[in-house]
């Protein structure tokens, strides 16, 4: 795509920075915002505006370009650019005098982030955060990048050089800049359109995706590709779906799950996973923790552990879910967005340890055991001699080296970990971005509802219910979800991610506890909001047609850090169709898959969630109806078999608890003619399409039928 290029203008010399201001500047407009990320910039000398008509109107009135900076609270390099540039007086002067500077929290406005990230990727070939984009007053992008250093570094021009060159070009070559901006914007807008490619050969795409993943798989350390290495839960869920019958898929999945759990990306003391590993060995993480990573990985480990009978993975799932409930949940039941990578101005300071710190925090024998177990030395595996704690040798070998009796090693290790967690709690903790995002809370609900039913664990199911209640309480009169909430203040704009994950979470919650109120809420949400996202040609956009006007309307079939929202919605619609018998929902999924068929066929390994939706849409719906009071042991045994052995895409309809007065089995068509079971003998009905097996009260027989259907 063509875009404005600064070219030779960036050859000008940098400007010497002024001395730092003696006192913090007064608060700017961002102090009035609810986003913790925006508030972090409230005392910058930059005259920041939040995105809104005040800023956009000022750009039009002054005929100035907009400098748009997009980031998020847990972004390490966002903090670096703030310290280096946005707190610098001379840089602030350039921004204030020659631009209208706007700061956006990408988690509040993923729609803006998607549009302008696509523009920067088109201009530069790469993207990331902080995202730095220059726009015309009409919001058309003409130049951009990510992090810019305060002086020339790594072959990059300094940020002040960039600002000066862009401002000069706007003053001296305005027509050229506007023409290129209009051309780029037109090409961006065209990405959201195009005729559907037709039916996707889902079986062929599935095989191609598996082959592509095998080609990029790291057989030594697990995962895909080299450093930096991300957890890629979408790909791992795809492998899990094939693991029972495909040894190659099972091997890739197991190696990755084991390596991530053993690596430094998993917080060995406090639970939960950091964002990604900076190396290929999963040793040193980038230390922020995101709600979406931990929600997806908690379910991934739990589902893999249940389906493949691996108690170690179940333990990781529990530890991760416990972390979410302990540290990431607000008093009203909503979940926080993230925790920062930095504390006390240093990345990883909260999470890393030196041998001296271990010896100061622990009795001598326990300190020696930890040092030997984790292979720590004065050099460390991180910065400044500090290390990420990660066991490097077997416990009994470490105990022998430390002089700890073999019979005492386990107890000593448990005591040491508890003591270190307590000691870590006295450190300066990373900042928490405590806004609650609808889509990410839907994801947490989806994960915890599954874990609550499949493990089973009542605490997780209760947490899923609380999250659902929170989300449903924060809707508009038209059914629109509130994107972001913090301290009683709503912000942001509803996106497809919010609708898709809330619908998926509600459908999962119904399958977990049988309360038909969740099913009704999911259907109401889909009926009221889906028409605003899916066009007549089947395309599902990431933003609604009744939302704010943007230079382009984004759509994405690719999975990224999270699965593509359109594919998540497709899976939720298929579940709702199977539970309700409404085939119009399946038809919507078919049209959505057809609209993305070309992308999925060309890059199936990047669209695994969509490929799964296409496979499910091409099969007859499958269901397991379990009739019987959930308090009966016989009912629990049938449900355990169903959760463990059900084929991919098979829904579960359980009888509700007697304590749920609003729910009756008559609200769900699958229960027609199956309303009763004689205590204490529960019954399970397995159906595929229009064919049902005879009901059974034998968990082993049900499991055998489900496994046979999944082959």
XYZ file of C-alpha atoms in Angstrom:
711
model
C 0.000 0.000 0.000
C 1.214 3.483 -0.785
C 1.753 5.805 2.171
C 3.532 9.076 2.879
C 7.284 8.595 3.356
C 9.403 11.060 5.277
C 12.502 10.121 3.276
C 15.322 12.616 3.392
C 13.605 14.831 5.937
C 14.714 12.427 8.679
C 18.355 13.228 8.013
C 18.111 16.408 10.058
C 20.045 16.584 13.292
C 18.412 15.785 16.631
C 17.564 18.521 19.106
C 19.267 18.542 22.467
C 16.830 17.752 25.251
C 16.008 20.312 27.889
C 16.605 19.602 31.507
C 13.752 17.816 33.263
C 11.161 19.968 34.918
C 11.742 20.481 38.604
C 8.160 19.587 39.516
C 5.547 17.431 37.799
C 3.457 19.418 35.360
C -0.198 19.953 36.192
C -2.659 17.259 35.269
C -3.861 17.199 31.673
C -7.212 16.001 30.332
C -6.362 12.344 30.831
C -6.758 12.772 34.592
C -10.515 12.727 34.022
C -10.447 9.364 32.229
C -11.258 6.042 33.911
C -8.578 4.011 32.110
C -5.496 3.342 34.288
C -3.358 3.530 31.155
C -4.605 6.993 30.274
C -4.255 8.123 33.870
C -0.604 7.029 33.817
C -0.068 9.852 31.299
C -2.097 12.466 33.157
C 0.988 14.405 34.332
C 2.990 14.291 31.124
C 3.881 17.747 29.805
C 2.257 16.592 26.552
C -1.147 18.243 26.179
C -2.879 14.904 25.690
C -6.482 14.555 24.618
C -8.549 11.395 24.934
C -10.159 10.267 21.687
C -13.340 12.278 21.254
C -14.947 15.236 19.578
C -12.972 17.810 21.575
C -9.685 16.531 20.148
C -10.980 15.822 16.648
C -12.676 19.210 16.461
C -9.482 20.964 17.546
C -7.520 19.212 14.796
C -10.050 20.358 12.204
C -10.187 23.924 13.557
C -6.392 24.330 13.673
C -5.851 22.219 10.534
C -3.151 20.299 12.362
C -2.169 16.650 12.007
C -3.053 14.312 14.850
C -0.398 12.319 16.667
C -2.192 9.192 17.866
C -0.458 7.081 20.509
C -2.079 3.728 21.320
C -0.907 1.407 24.088
C -2.043 -0.400 27.196
C -1.258 -0.468 30.879
C 0.886 -3.622 30.946
C 2.984 -2.655 27.892
C 6.663 -2.378 28.868
C 7.792 -0.366 25.832
C 4.846 1.981 26.272
C 6.303 2.888 29.658
C 9.764 3.253 28.150
C 8.568 5.669 25.467
C 6.677 7.644 28.086
C 9.789 8.067 30.264
C 12.051 8.882 27.340
C 9.789 11.104 25.230
C 6.413 11.998 26.701
C 7.992 13.236 29.940
C 10.597 15.257 28.010
C 9.851 18.999 27.859
C 11.238 19.629 24.369
C 9.416 16.656 22.867
C 6.229 17.815 24.555
C 6.706 21.299 23.099
C 6.938 19.882 19.566
C 3.851 17.754 20.068
C 1.820 20.555 21.628
C 2.759 23.251 19.109
C 2.552 21.305 15.870
C 0.108 18.446 16.496
C -3.025 17.498 18.358
C -1.768 14.626 20.550
C -4.299 11.906 21.375
C -3.736 8.974 23.709
C -5.853 5.785 23.407
C -6.056 2.666 25.547
C -6.188 -0.153 22.998
C -8.105 -2.342 25.424
C -10.906 0.228 25.638
C -10.898 0.926 21.891
C -9.768 -2.190 20.014
C -11.643 -0.837 16.996
C -9.306 2.147 16.674
C -6.312 -0.052 17.378
C -7.308 -2.520 14.641
C -7.741 0.176 11.981
C -4.533 2.051 12.672
C -2.442 -1.046 13.373
C -3.422 -2.320 9.929
C -2.349 1.016 8.476
C 1.059 0.919 10.172
C 1.610 -2.680 9.123
C 0.802 -1.686 5.563
C 3.247 1.218 5.709
C 6.116 -0.468 7.535
C 5.605 -4.220 7.282
C 5.356 -4.646 11.057
C 3.398 -3.460 14.056
C 3.219 -3.543 17.824
C 2.834 -1.323 20.838
C 3.234 1.480 21.537
C 1.547 2.281 18.258
C 2.474 5.749 16.937
C 0.394 7.058 14.020
C 0.076 10.442 12.317
C -3.373 11.291 10.932
C -4.912 14.062 8.923
C -7.702 16.026 10.675
C -10.055 13.736 8.709
C -8.512 10.766 10.605
C -6.694 9.353 7.572
C -3.286 7.821 8.460
C -0.228 8.938 6.511
C 2.804 7.913 8.577
C 3.442 5.713 11.571
C 5.499 3.218 13.474
C 5.739 1.746 16.940
C 8.393 2.703 19.493
C 10.606 5.638 18.535
C 13.773 6.210 20.636
C 14.723 9.608 22.077
C 17.893 9.654 19.994
C 19.107 7.766 16.948
C 19.448 4.106 17.890
C 19.316 0.681 16.238
C 19.139 2.324 12.809
C 16.056 4.306 13.846
C 15.553 8.053 13.726
C 14.850 9.812 17.009
C 11.280 10.624 17.919
C 11.914 14.374 17.772
C 13.415 13.991 14.301
C 10.270 12.162 13.250
C 8.028 14.849 14.746
C 9.943 17.661 13.071
C 9.987 15.951 9.685
C 6.282 15.089 9.764
C 5.319 18.609 10.867
C 7.481 20.132 8.117
C 5.963 17.850 5.498
C 2.466 18.825 6.629
C 3.405 22.487 6.303
C 5.333 22.290 3.022
C 3.876 19.293 1.138
C 0.311 19.218 2.337
C -1.249 18.119 -0.957
C 1.125 15.166 -1.298
C 0.470 14.053 2.274
C -3.298 14.285 1.889
C -3.285 12.410 -1.421
C -1.257 9.539 -0.018
C -3.394 9.438 3.140
C -6.585 9.251 1.082
C -5.136 6.476 -1.074
C -4.077 4.413 1.938
C -7.439 4.916 3.639
C -9.274 3.788 0.530
C -7.223 0.614 0.399
C -7.838 -0.045 4.087
C -11.574 0.328 3.607
C -11.511 -2.135 0.712
C -10.095 -4.860 2.974
C -13.477 -5.197 4.641
C -15.242 -6.135 1.431
C -15.077 -8.679 -1.308
C -17.257 -11.517 -2.514
C -17.318 -14.668 -0.406
C -15.016 -17.348 -1.789
C -17.501 -20.183 -1.393
C -17.509 -23.290 0.741
C -14.359 -24.135 2.672
C -13.064 -27.695 2.427
C -12.769 -27.935 6.182
C -11.251 -31.424 6.293
C -8.544 -30.405 3.848
C -7.897 -27.173 5.761
C -7.646 -29.138 8.995
C -5.029 -31.496 7.557
C -3.086 -28.581 6.082
C -3.143 -26.732 9.404
C -1.796 -29.778 11.220
C 0.983 -30.170 8.640
C 1.917 -26.492 8.909
C 2.040 -26.647 12.693
C 4.222 -29.742 12.542
C 6.608 -27.935 10.186
C 7.054 -24.996 12.588
C 7.019 -27.064 15.790
C 10.057 -26.921 18.083
C 10.609 -30.587 19.070
C 13.114 -29.670 21.778
C 11.235 -27.019 23.720
C 7.724 -27.193 22.314
C 5.796 -24.322 20.840
C 6.123 -22.957 17.348
C 9.020 -21.079 15.798
C 11.830 -19.464 17.735
C 12.210 -16.572 20.130
C 10.185 -14.742 21.251
C 7.771 -17.592 21.898
C 4.095 -17.085 22.617
C 1.683 -19.617 24.123
C -0.584 -19.616 21.020
C -3.610 -21.154 22.768
C -5.667 -21.238 19.563
C -3.178 -23.630 17.995
C -2.951 -25.719 21.148
C -6.730 -26.093 21.396
C -6.642 -27.238 17.767
C -4.047 -29.885 18.636
C -6.099 -30.948 21.644
C -9.066 -31.638 19.382
C -6.943 -34.121 17.440
C -4.797 -35.507 20.245
C -7.019 -38.477 21.193
C -6.585 -40.054 17.756
C -3.447 -38.454 16.291
C -0.124 -39.284 17.907
C 1.674 -36.381 16.215
C -0.847 -33.829 17.493
C -0.708 -35.362 20.954
C 3.087 -35.232 21.008
C 3.194 -31.554 19.985
C 0.544 -30.653 22.533
C 2.145 -32.573 25.394
C 5.638 -31.246 24.741
C 4.388 -27.658 24.671
C 2.157 -27.910 27.725
C 4.897 -29.598 29.754
C 7.548 -27.094 28.683
C 5.410 -24.016 29.344
C 4.418 -25.321 32.769
C 8.034 -26.038 33.681
C 9.360 -22.742 32.315
C 9.686 -19.283 33.719
C 6.668 -18.070 31.756
C 4.584 -19.755 34.452
C 4.761 -17.936 37.769
C 6.130 -20.746 39.916
C 5.285 -19.014 43.186
C 2.039 -17.148 42.629
C 0.381 -19.012 39.787
C -0.712 -17.758 36.410
C 1.224 -17.243 33.204
C 3.214 -14.258 32.008
C 2.625 -12.903 28.520
C 5.359 -14.689 26.546
C 8.921 -15.976 26.672
C 11.738 -13.838 25.291
C 13.731 -17.010 24.522
C 12.894 -20.296 22.816
C 13.202 -22.312 26.066
C 10.309 -20.645 27.921
C 12.890 -19.571 30.519
C 12.712 -15.770 30.793
C 9.270 -14.216 30.360
C 8.016 -10.804 29.483
C 6.485 -10.307 32.897
C 3.062 -8.763 32.359
C 0.094 -11.020 33.053
C -3.017 -10.728 30.908
C -6.509 -11.917 31.810
C -7.023 -13.395 28.360
C -3.853 -15.526 28.464
C -4.684 -16.941 31.866
C -8.339 -17.572 31.055
C -7.460 -19.470 27.883
C -4.554 -21.386 29.399
C -6.501 -22.377 32.513
C -9.127 -24.036 30.341
C -6.564 -25.481 27.938
C -4.641 -27.225 30.712
C -7.848 -28.325 32.416
C -9.474 -29.699 29.276
C -6.274 -31.422 28.172
C -5.812 -32.890 31.634
C -9.369 -34.224 31.780
C -9.526 -35.585 28.231
C -6.025 -37.094 28.201
C -5.953 -38.202 31.858
C -2.999 -36.071 32.916
C -3.333 -34.936 36.548
C -0.280 -32.644 36.280
C -2.070 -30.521 33.687
C -5.201 -30.435 35.837
C -3.046 -29.149 38.703
C -1.713 -26.343 36.479
C -5.281 -25.473 35.484
C -6.340 -25.270 39.116
C -3.330 -23.167 40.044
C -4.061 -20.745 37.199
C -7.769 -20.510 37.987
C -6.942 -19.970 41.664
C -4.642 -17.112 40.666
C -7.496 -15.493 38.721
C -9.873 -15.784 41.655
C -7.307 -14.600 44.188
C -5.606 -11.702 42.394
C -7.616 -10.727 39.325
C -11.218 -10.512 40.516
C -13.055 -7.434 41.689
C -15.564 -7.444 44.556
C -18.523 -7.369 42.143
C -17.331 -10.503 40.319
C -15.723 -8.927 37.245
C -12.113 -9.733 36.376
C -9.285 -7.212 35.980
C -7.500 -6.801 32.664
C -3.806 -7.179 33.463
C -0.849 -6.619 35.735
C 2.236 -4.730 34.686
C 5.648 -6.118 33.764
C 7.449 -3.377 35.691
C 7.647 -2.389 39.324
C 9.932 0.170 40.925
C 10.841 1.221 37.385
C 12.344 -2.158 36.473
C 10.958 -5.004 34.428
C 10.595 -8.211 36.426
C 11.736 -6.703 39.737
C 8.769 -8.200 41.574
C 9.243 -11.722 40.236
C 13.022 -12.366 40.162
C 15.461 -13.423 42.892
C 19.172 -13.470 43.623
C 20.778 -16.189 45.770
C 21.351 -13.560 48.457
C 17.651 -12.669 48.489
C 16.709 -16.314 48.852
C 19.095 -16.742 51.772
C 17.669 -13.644 53.442
C 14.099 -14.891 53.092
C 14.521 -18.580 53.981
C 16.168 -20.830 56.549
C 19.599 -22.039 55.332
C 18.498 -25.544 54.334
C 15.503 -24.316 52.352
C 17.529 -21.603 50.645
C 20.163 -24.138 49.615
C 17.456 -26.491 48.350
C 15.911 -23.742 46.178
C 19.279 -22.597 44.862
C 20.221 -26.146 43.886
C 16.787 -26.972 42.494
C 16.703 -23.871 40.274
C 20.423 -23.930 39.436
C 20.965 -20.352 40.599
C 24.344 -18.672 40.605
C 25.704 -15.156 40.945
C 25.352 -14.530 37.210
C 21.610 -15.221 37.157
C 19.405 -15.916 34.159
C 17.893 -12.429 34.020
C 19.348 -8.960 34.613
C 21.661 -7.766 37.391
C 22.373 -11.245 38.700
C 18.689 -11.969 39.358
C 16.935 -15.111 38.163
C 13.509 -16.316 37.203
C 12.739 -19.263 39.482
C 12.362 -22.462 37.499
C 13.331 -25.998 38.591
C 16.341 -27.172 36.612
C 16.986 -30.588 38.149
C 14.967 -33.299 39.964
C 13.992 -32.494 43.526
C 15.806 -35.473 45.066
C 19.017 -34.604 43.230
C 18.741 -30.997 44.474
C 18.066 -32.252 47.998
C 21.196 -34.415 47.936
C 23.309 -31.486 46.746
C 21.807 -29.241 49.441
C 22.162 -31.770 52.231
C 18.406 -32.156 52.749
C 17.116 -35.623 53.656
C 15.116 -37.192 50.789
C 12.098 -37.750 52.996
C 11.993 -34.070 53.934
C 12.535 -32.582 50.469
C 8.875 -32.244 49.479
C 7.814 -30.606 52.720
C 10.835 -28.293 52.743
C 10.113 -27.221 49.180
C 6.457 -26.497 49.941
C 7.407 -24.439 52.986
C 10.042 -22.536 51.008
C 7.637 -21.663 48.211
C 5.029 -20.439 50.693
C 7.616 -18.339 52.520
C 8.917 -16.812 49.279
C 5.392 -15.954 48.163
C 4.840 -14.196 51.477
C 8.153 -12.358 51.151
C 7.306 -11.358 47.578
C 4.047 -9.920 48.846
C 6.042 -7.346 50.819
C 7.712 -6.054 47.647
C 6.320 -3.213 45.547
C 3.830 -5.027 43.354
C 3.315 -4.277 39.654
C 0.420 -1.984 38.867
C -2.922 -3.630 38.197
C -5.113 -2.451 35.337
C -8.369 -3.037 37.141
C -10.810 -2.104 34.401
C -13.201 -4.917 33.533
C -13.501 -5.668 29.823
C -16.622 -7.431 28.584
C -14.921 -9.714 26.076
C -12.155 -10.828 28.420
C -14.657 -11.404 31.231
C -16.706 -13.522 28.835
C -13.553 -15.509 28.166
C -12.963 -16.004 31.893
C -16.597 -17.083 32.296
C -16.198 -19.591 29.446
C -13.078 -21.049 31.042
C -14.252 -21.162 34.658
C -17.649 -22.615 33.767
C -15.928 -25.503 32.022
C -13.484 -26.069 34.870
C -16.273 -25.838 37.425
C -18.223 -28.597 35.694
C -15.459 -30.846 34.361
C -13.050 -31.039 37.302
C -15.526 -30.486 39.100
C -14.931 -27.445 41.312
C -17.899 -25.472 42.716
C -15.756 -22.358 43.404
C -14.972 -21.943 39.729
C -18.600 -22.391 38.726
C -19.654 -19.783 41.276
C -17.059 -17.368 39.902
C -18.352 -17.934 36.365
C -21.881 -17.151 37.512
C -20.712 -13.948 39.184
C -18.923 -12.832 36.028
C -22.038 -13.536 33.975
C -24.207 -11.559 36.381
C -21.758 -8.662 36.197
C -21.751 -8.604 32.391
C -25.514 -8.870 32.066
C -25.994 -6.052 34.569
C -23.946 -3.696 32.396
C -25.938 -3.569 29.166
C -27.760 -0.815 27.381
C -31.480 -0.770 26.731
C -30.782 -2.041 23.200
C -28.851 -5.027 24.530
C -25.468 -3.478 23.768
C -22.691 -4.631 26.088
C -20.548 -2.166 27.991
C -17.005 -2.628 26.708
C -15.145 -1.392 29.788
C -16.054 -0.632 33.401
C -14.011 0.776 36.274
C -14.999 2.467 39.524
C -18.611 2.694 38.421
C -17.735 4.389 35.118
C -18.285 2.803 31.724
C -16.117 3.519 28.694
C -15.112 2.166 25.318
C -17.294 0.829 22.541
C -18.792 -2.663 22.208
C -16.968 -4.888 19.712
C -17.494 -8.342 18.250
C -15.050 -9.713 20.829
C -17.442 -8.662 23.589
C -20.492 -10.220 21.952
C -18.720 -13.409 20.878
C -17.073 -14.278 24.189
C -20.086 -13.284 26.283
C -22.315 -15.516 24.146
C -19.767 -18.339 24.318
C -19.434 -17.959 28.074
C -23.189 -17.963 28.640
C -23.650 -21.046 26.454
C -20.887 -22.792 28.394
C -22.375 -21.735 31.718
C -25.728 -23.260 30.800
C -23.992 -26.540 29.956
C -22.194 -26.398 33.299
C -25.162 -25.858 35.626
C -28.354 -26.378 33.595
C -29.845 -22.978 34.444
C -31.827 -22.054 31.343
C -31.607 -18.363 32.261
C -28.060 -18.359 30.854
C -29.275 -19.918 27.630
C -32.015 -17.312 27.274
C -29.519 -14.512 27.930
C -27.142 -15.849 25.292
C -29.898 -16.096 22.722
C -31.185 -12.604 23.530
C -27.695 -11.168 23.095
C -27.183 -12.895 19.754
C -30.612 -11.999 18.420
C -30.225 -8.315 19.298
C -26.575 -7.693 18.436
C -25.509 -10.148 15.700
C -27.452 -8.299 12.944
C -25.251 -5.270 13.597
C -22.062 -7.274 12.922
C -22.919 -9.690 10.105
C -23.500 -8.239 6.664
C -25.825 -9.673 4.036
C -22.931 -11.407 2.271
C -22.024 -13.287 5.459
C -19.010 -11.183 6.428
C -18.755 -10.693 10.178
C -17.095 -7.402 11.094
C -15.244 -6.653 14.311
C -17.237 -3.438 14.823
C -21.018 -2.896 14.651
C -22.854 -0.876 12.040
C -24.404 1.174 14.833
C -21.047 2.105 16.376
C -18.761 5.111 15.819
C -17.750 5.912 12.260
C -14.185 4.823 11.410
C -12.018 5.292 8.317
C -12.340 1.547 7.760
C -14.418 -1.213 9.311
C -12.077 -3.948 10.521
C -12.632 -7.675 10.161
C -10.214 -10.441 11.076
C -10.356 -14.150 10.356
C -6.897 -14.784 11.772
C -6.274 -15.920 15.325
C -3.855 -13.737 17.224
C -3.098 -13.695 20.950
C -6.742 -14.705 21.244
C -8.892 -16.610 18.739
C -10.554 -14.588 15.987
C -13.766 -13.166 17.416
C -15.812 -14.139 14.354
C -14.718 -17.760 14.782
C -15.504 -17.688 18.507
C -18.952 -16.384 17.685
C -19.349 -19.146 15.113
C -18.634 -21.792 17.717
C -21.068 -20.189 20.157
C -23.807 -20.027 17.509
C -23.350 -23.718 16.725
C -23.722 -24.594 20.401
C -26.829 -22.438 20.707
C -28.243 -24.063 17.570
C -27.672 -27.547 18.997
C -29.215 -26.600 22.335
C -32.219 -24.790 20.849
C -32.785 -26.645 17.590
C -32.648 -23.372 15.627
C -30.941 -24.163 12.316
C -30.973 -20.495 11.264
C -27.983 -20.027 13.573
C -26.094 -22.794 11.764
C -26.893 -21.100 8.470
C -25.353 -17.863 9.755
C -22.179 -19.750 10.655
C -22.038 -21.318 7.209
C -22.201 -17.917 5.538
C -19.552 -16.512 7.880
C -17.187 -19.395 7.114
C -17.762 -18.978 3.378
C -16.873 -15.288 3.649
C -13.467 -16.197 5.111
C -12.898 -19.361 3.056
C -10.079 -17.916 0.951
C -8.087 -16.788 3.991
C -8.666 -20.046 5.871
C -7.695 -22.157 2.878
C -4.494 -20.194 2.304
C -3.373 -19.953 5.951
C -5.285 -22.603 7.920
C -2.694 -22.750 10.718
C -3.458 -19.064 11.435
C -7.227 -19.670 11.409
C -7.532 -22.805 13.512
C -10.592 -21.612 15.450
C -12.361 -20.849 12.162
C -11.378 -24.245 10.752
C -12.865 -25.891 13.840
C -16.082 -23.920 13.370
C -16.209 -24.992 9.722
C -15.723 -28.655 10.683
C -18.475 -28.436 13.303
C -20.841 -26.659 10.919
C -20.407 -29.491 8.432
C -21.345 -32.205 10.943
C -24.786 -33.040 12.335
C -25.285 -31.500 15.777
C -24.463 -33.792 18.702
C -25.794 -33.588 22.236
C -25.698 -35.377 25.561
C -28.772 -34.820 27.733
C -28.299 -35.887 31.344
C -31.529 -36.236 33.306
C -31.241 -36.443 37.056
C -30.690 -34.287 40.086
C -27.057 -33.057 39.972
C -26.788 -33.924 43.668
C -27.172 -37.637 42.870
C -23.849 -39.545 42.556
C -25.209 -41.308 39.472
C -25.816 -37.961 37.758
C -22.330 -36.730 38.606
C -20.768 -39.884 37.162
C -22.652 -39.515 33.888
C -21.694 -35.851 33.640
C -18.031 -36.691 34.330
C -18.069 -39.170 31.441
C -19.730 -36.600 29.183
C -17.222 -33.849 29.943
C -14.286 -36.226 29.556
C -15.246 -38.101 26.389
C -17.672 -35.968 24.367
C -16.706 -35.447 20.709
C -15.622 -31.989 19.578
C -18.650 -29.721 19.237
C -20.974 -31.961 21.250
C -23.112 -29.958 23.686
C -24.183 -31.065 27.150
C -27.643 -30.337 28.566
C -27.803 -31.159 32.291
C -30.818 -31.078 34.551
C -30.712 -27.951 36.714
C -30.264 -28.040 40.451
C -33.430 -27.989 42.500
C -32.196 -24.734 44.063
C -32.518 -22.850 40.751
C -36.173 -21.775 40.715
C -35.962 -19.820 37.460
C -34.745 -22.772 35.444
C -36.927 -25.590 34.211
C -35.944 -28.323 31.817
C -38.994 -27.438 29.714
C -37.147 -24.307 28.559
C -34.749 -26.491 26.546
C -36.198 -28.469 23.607
C -33.623 -31.242 24.090
C -35.475 -32.268 27.249
C -38.804 -32.849 25.498
C -39.983 -36.303 26.539
C -37.004 -36.694 28.849
C -38.157 -34.771 31.882
C -37.971 -37.455 34.540
C -35.522 -39.895 36.076
C -36.297 -42.042 39.071
C -34.079 -41.333 42.072
C -31.294 -42.182 42.354
C -30.980 -43.509 38.783
C -29.952 -40.771 36.325
C -30.128 -41.260 32.562
C -28.037 -39.940 29.684
C -29.247 -39.566 26.092
C -26.663 -39.233 23.309
C -27.973 -37.956 19.983
C -26.350 -37.206 16.649
C -28.480 -35.296 14.193
C -31.899 -36.944 14.244
C -30.641 -40.244 15.664
C -30.429 -41.052 19.367
C -28.990 -44.044 21.157
C -30.997 -45.735 23.862
C -30.699 -43.899 27.172
C -28.187 -45.305 29.608
C -27.438 -44.958 33.269
C -24.025 -46.592 32.871
C -21.150 -44.067 32.705
C -18.845 -46.607 31.034
C -21.385 -47.276 28.284
C -21.906 -43.553 27.729
C -18.144 -43.001 27.548
C -17.726 -45.790 25.009
C -20.480 -44.349 22.804
C -18.964 -40.863 22.948
C -15.467 -42.101 22.137
C -16.766 -44.113 19.205
C -18.577 -41.065 17.851
C -15.414 -38.972 18.136
C -13.282 -41.224 15.963
